[in-house]
mmCIF file of N, CA and C in Angstrom:
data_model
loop_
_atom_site.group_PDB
_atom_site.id
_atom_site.type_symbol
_atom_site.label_atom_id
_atom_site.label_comp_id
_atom_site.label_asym_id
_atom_site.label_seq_id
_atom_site.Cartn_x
_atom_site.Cartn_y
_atom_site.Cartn_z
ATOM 1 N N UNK A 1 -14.219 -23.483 27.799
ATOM 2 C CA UNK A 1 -14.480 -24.266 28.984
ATOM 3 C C UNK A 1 -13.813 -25.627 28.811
ATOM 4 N N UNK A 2 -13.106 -25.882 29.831
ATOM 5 C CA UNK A 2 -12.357 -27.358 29.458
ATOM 6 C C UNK A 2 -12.869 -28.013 30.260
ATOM 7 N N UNK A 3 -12.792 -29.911 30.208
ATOM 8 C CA UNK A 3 -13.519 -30.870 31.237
ATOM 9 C C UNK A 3 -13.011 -30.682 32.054
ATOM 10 N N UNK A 4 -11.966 -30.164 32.906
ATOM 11 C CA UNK A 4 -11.918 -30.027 34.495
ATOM 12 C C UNK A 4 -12.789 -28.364 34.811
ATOM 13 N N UNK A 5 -13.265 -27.845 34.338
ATOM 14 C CA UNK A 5 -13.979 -26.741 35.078
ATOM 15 C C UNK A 5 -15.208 -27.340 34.683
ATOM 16 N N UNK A 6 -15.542 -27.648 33.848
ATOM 17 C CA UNK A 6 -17.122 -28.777 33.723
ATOM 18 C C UNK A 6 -17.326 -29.626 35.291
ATOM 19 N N UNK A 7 -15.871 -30.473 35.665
ATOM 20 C CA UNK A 7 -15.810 -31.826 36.339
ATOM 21 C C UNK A 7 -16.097 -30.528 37.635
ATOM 22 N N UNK A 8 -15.549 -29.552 38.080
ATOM 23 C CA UNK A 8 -15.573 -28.867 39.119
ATOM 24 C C UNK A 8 -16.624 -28.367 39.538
ATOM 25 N N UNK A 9 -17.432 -27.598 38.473
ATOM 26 C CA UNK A 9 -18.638 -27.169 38.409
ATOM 27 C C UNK A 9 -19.812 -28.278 39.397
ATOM 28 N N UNK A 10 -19.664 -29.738 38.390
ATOM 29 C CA UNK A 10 -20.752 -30.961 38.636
ATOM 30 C C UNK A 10 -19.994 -31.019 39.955
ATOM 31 N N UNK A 11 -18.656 -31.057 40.492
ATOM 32 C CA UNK A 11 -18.819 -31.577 41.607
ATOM 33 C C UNK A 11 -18.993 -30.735 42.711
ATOM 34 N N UNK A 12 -19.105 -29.583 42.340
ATOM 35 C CA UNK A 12 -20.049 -28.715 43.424
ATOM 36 C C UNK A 12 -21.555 -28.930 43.516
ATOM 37 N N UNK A 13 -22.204 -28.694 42.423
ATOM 38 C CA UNK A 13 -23.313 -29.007 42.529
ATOM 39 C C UNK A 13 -24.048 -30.522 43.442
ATOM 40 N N UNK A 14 -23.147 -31.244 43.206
ATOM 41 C CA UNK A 14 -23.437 -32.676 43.688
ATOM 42 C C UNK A 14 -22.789 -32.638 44.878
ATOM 43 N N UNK A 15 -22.076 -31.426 45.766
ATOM 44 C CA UNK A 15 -21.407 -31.479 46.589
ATOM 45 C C UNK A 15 -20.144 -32.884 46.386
ATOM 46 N N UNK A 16 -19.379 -32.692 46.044
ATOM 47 C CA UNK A 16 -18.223 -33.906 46.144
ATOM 48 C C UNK A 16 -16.808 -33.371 45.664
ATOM 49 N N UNK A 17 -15.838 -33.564 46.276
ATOM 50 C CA UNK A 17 -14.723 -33.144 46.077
ATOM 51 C C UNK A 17 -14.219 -33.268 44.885
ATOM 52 N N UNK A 18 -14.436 -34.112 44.042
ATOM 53 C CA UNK A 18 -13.919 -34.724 42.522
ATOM 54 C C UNK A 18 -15.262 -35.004 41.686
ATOM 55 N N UNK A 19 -14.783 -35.033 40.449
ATOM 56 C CA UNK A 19 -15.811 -35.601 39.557
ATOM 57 C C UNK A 19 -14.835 -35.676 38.404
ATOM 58 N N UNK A 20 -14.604 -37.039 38.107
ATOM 59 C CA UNK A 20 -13.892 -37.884 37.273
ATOM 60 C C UNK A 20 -14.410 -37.215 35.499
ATOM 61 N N UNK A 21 -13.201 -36.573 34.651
ATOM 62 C CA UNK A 21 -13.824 -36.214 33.288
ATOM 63 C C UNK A 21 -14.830 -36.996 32.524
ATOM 64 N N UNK A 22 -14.508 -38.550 33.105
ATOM 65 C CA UNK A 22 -15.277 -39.677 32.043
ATOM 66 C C UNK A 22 -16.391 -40.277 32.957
ATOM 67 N N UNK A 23 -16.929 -39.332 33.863
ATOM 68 C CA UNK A 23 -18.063 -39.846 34.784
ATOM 69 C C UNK A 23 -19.149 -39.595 34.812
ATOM 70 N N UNK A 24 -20.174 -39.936 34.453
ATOM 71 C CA UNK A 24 -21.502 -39.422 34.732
ATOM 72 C C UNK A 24 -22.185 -38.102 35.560
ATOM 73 N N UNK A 25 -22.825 -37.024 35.336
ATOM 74 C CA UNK A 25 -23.320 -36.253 36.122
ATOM 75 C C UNK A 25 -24.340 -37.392 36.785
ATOM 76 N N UNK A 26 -24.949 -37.682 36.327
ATOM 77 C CA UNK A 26 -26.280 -38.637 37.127
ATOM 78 C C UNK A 26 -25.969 -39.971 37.521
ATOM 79 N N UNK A 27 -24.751 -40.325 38.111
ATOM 80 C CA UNK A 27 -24.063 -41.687 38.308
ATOM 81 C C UNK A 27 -23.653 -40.868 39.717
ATOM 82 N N UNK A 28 -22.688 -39.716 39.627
ATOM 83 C CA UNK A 28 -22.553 -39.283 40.819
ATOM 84 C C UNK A 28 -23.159 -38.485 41.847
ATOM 85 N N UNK A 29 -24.624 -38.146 41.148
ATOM 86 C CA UNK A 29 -25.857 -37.643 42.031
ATOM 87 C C UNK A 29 -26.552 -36.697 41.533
ATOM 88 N N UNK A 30 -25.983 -36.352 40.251
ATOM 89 C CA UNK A 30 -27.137 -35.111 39.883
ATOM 90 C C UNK A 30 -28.176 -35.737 39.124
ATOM 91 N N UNK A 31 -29.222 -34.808 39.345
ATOM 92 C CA UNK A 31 -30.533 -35.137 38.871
ATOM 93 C C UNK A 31 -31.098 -33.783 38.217
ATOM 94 N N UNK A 32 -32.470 -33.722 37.477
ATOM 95 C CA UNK A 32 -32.607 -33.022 36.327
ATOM 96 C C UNK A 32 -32.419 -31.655 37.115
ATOM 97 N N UNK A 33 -33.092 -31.151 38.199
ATOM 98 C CA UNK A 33 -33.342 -30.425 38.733
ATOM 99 C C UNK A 33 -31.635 -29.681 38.879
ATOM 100 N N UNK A 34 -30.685 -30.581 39.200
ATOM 101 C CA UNK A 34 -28.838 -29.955 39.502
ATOM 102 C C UNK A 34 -29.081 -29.947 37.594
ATOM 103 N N UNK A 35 -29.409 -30.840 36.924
ATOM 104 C CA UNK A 35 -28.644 -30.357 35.313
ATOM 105 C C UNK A 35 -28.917 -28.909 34.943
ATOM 106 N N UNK A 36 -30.164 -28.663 35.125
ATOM 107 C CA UNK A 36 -30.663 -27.406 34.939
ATOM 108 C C UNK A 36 -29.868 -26.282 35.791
ATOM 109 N N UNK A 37 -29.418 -26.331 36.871
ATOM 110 C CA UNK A 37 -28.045 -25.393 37.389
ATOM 111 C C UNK A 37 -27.051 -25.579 36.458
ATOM 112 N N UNK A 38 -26.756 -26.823 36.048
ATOM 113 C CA UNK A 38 -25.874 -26.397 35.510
ATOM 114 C C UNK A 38 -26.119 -26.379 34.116
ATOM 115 N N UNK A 39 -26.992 -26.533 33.338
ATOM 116 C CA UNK A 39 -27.094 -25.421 32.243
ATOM 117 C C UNK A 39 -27.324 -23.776 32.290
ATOM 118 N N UNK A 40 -27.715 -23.558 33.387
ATOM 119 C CA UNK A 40 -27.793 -22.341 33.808
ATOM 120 C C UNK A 40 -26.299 -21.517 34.008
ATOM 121 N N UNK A 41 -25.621 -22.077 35.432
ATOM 122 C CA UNK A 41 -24.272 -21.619 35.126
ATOM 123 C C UNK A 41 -23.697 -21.741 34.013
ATOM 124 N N UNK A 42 -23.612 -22.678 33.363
ATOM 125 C CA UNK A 42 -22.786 -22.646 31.746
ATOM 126 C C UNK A 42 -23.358 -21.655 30.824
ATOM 127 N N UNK A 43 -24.148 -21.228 31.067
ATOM 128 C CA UNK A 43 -24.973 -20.349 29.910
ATOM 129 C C UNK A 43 -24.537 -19.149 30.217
ATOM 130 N N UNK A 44 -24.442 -18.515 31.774
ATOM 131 C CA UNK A 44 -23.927 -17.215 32.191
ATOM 132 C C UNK A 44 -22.792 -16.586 32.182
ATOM 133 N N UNK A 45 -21.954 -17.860 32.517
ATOM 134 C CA UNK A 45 -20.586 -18.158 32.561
ATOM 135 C C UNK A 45 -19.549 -18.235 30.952
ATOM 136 N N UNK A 46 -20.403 -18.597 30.345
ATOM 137 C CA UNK A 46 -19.608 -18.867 28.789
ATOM 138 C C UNK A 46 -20.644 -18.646 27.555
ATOM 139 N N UNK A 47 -21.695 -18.284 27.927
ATOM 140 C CA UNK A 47 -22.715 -17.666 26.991
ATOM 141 C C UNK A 47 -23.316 -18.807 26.115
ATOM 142 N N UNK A 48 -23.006 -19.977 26.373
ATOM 143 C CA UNK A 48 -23.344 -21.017 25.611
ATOM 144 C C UNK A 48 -24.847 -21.662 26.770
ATOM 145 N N UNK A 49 -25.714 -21.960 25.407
ATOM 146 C CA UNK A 49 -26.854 -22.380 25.815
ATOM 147 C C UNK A 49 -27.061 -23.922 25.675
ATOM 148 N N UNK A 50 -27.038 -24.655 26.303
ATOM 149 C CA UNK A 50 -27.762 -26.127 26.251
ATOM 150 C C UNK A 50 -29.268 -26.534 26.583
ATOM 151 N N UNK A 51 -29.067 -27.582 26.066
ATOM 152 C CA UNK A 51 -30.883 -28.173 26.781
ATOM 153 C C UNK A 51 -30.203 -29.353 27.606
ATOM 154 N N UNK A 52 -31.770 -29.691 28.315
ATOM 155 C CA UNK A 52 -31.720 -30.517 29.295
ATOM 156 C C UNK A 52 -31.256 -32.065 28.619
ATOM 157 N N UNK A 53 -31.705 -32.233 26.997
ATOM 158 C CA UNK A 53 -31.372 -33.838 26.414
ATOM 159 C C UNK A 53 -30.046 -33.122 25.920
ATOM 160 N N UNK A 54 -29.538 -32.197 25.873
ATOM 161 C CA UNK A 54 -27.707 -32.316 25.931
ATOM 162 C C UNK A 54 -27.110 -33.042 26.887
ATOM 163 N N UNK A 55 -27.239 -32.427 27.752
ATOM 164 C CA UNK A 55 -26.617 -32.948 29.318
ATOM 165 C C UNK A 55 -27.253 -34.369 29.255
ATOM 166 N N UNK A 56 -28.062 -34.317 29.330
ATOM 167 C CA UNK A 56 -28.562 -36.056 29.351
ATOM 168 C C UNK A 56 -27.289 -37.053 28.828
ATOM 169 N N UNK A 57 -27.727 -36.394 27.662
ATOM 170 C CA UNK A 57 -27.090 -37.821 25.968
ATOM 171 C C UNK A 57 -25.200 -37.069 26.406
ATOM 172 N N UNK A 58 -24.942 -35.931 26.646
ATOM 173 C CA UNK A 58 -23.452 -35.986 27.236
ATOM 174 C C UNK A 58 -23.659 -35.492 28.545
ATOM 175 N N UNK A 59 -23.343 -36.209 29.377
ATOM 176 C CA UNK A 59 -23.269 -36.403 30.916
ATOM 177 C C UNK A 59 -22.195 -36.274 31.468
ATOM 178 N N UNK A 60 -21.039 -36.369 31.030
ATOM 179 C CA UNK A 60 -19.579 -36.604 31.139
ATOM 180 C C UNK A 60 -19.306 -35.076 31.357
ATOM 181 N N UNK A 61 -18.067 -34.815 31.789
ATOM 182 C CA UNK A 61 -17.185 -33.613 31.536
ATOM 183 C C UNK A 61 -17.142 -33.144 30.493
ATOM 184 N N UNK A 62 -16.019 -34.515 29.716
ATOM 185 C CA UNK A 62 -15.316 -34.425 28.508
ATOM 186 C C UNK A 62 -16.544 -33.894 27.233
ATOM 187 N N UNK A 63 -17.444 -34.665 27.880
ATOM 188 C CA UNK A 63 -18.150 -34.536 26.321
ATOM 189 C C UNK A 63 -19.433 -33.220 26.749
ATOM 190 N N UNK A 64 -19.146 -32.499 28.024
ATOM 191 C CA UNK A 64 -20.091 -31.344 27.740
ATOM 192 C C UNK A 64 -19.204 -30.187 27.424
ATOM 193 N N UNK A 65 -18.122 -30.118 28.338
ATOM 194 C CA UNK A 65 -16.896 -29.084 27.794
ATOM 195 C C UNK A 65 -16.405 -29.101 26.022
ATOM 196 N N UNK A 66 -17.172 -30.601 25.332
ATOM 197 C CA UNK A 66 -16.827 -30.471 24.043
ATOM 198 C C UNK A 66 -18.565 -29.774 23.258
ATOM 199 N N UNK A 67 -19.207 -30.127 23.785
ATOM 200 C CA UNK A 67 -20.258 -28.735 23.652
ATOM 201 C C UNK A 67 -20.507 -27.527 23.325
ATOM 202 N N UNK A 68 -20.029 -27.226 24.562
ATOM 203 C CA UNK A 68 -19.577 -26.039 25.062
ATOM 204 C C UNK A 68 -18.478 -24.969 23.907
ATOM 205 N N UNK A 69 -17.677 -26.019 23.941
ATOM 206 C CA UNK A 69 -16.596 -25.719 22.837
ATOM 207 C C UNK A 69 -16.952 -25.632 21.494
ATOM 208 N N UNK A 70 -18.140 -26.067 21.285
ATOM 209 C CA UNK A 70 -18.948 -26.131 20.253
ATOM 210 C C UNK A 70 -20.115 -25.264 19.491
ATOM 211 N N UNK A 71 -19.901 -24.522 20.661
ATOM 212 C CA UNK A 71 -20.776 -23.243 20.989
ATOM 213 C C UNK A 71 -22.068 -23.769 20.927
ATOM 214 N N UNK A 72 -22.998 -25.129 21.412
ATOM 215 C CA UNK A 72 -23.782 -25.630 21.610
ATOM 216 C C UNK A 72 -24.710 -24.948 21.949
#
């Protein structure tokens, strides 16, 4: 999973055309309730499991696609 399918993902969820790699999920509107979609899609999608203080403490693209990549 690389930070632009992360950035694509959040900016569906948050409805918005873009979502900047180095931007906040919860700066541009998601809240716990969207993180949890998207730990959900990421989990189905790439078999990798997160928690909700992942996404928190990395909020960004860059640094959940490095997660991810991490097999987190």
């Amino acid at each position: 999973m690389t930070a632009e399918n992360v950035a694509a993902l959040m900016a569906e969820l948050v409805e918005m055309d873009y979502v900047a790699p180095d931007e906040s999920f919860f700066d541009v509107g998601g809240t716990s309730f969207l993180s949890l979609t998207l730990i959900s899609r990421i989990e189905s999608d790439y078999g990798v499991k997160l928690s909700m203080l992942d996404v928190v403490r990395a909020a960004t693209p860059v640094k959940v696609a490095e997660l991810v990549s991490a097999g987190r």
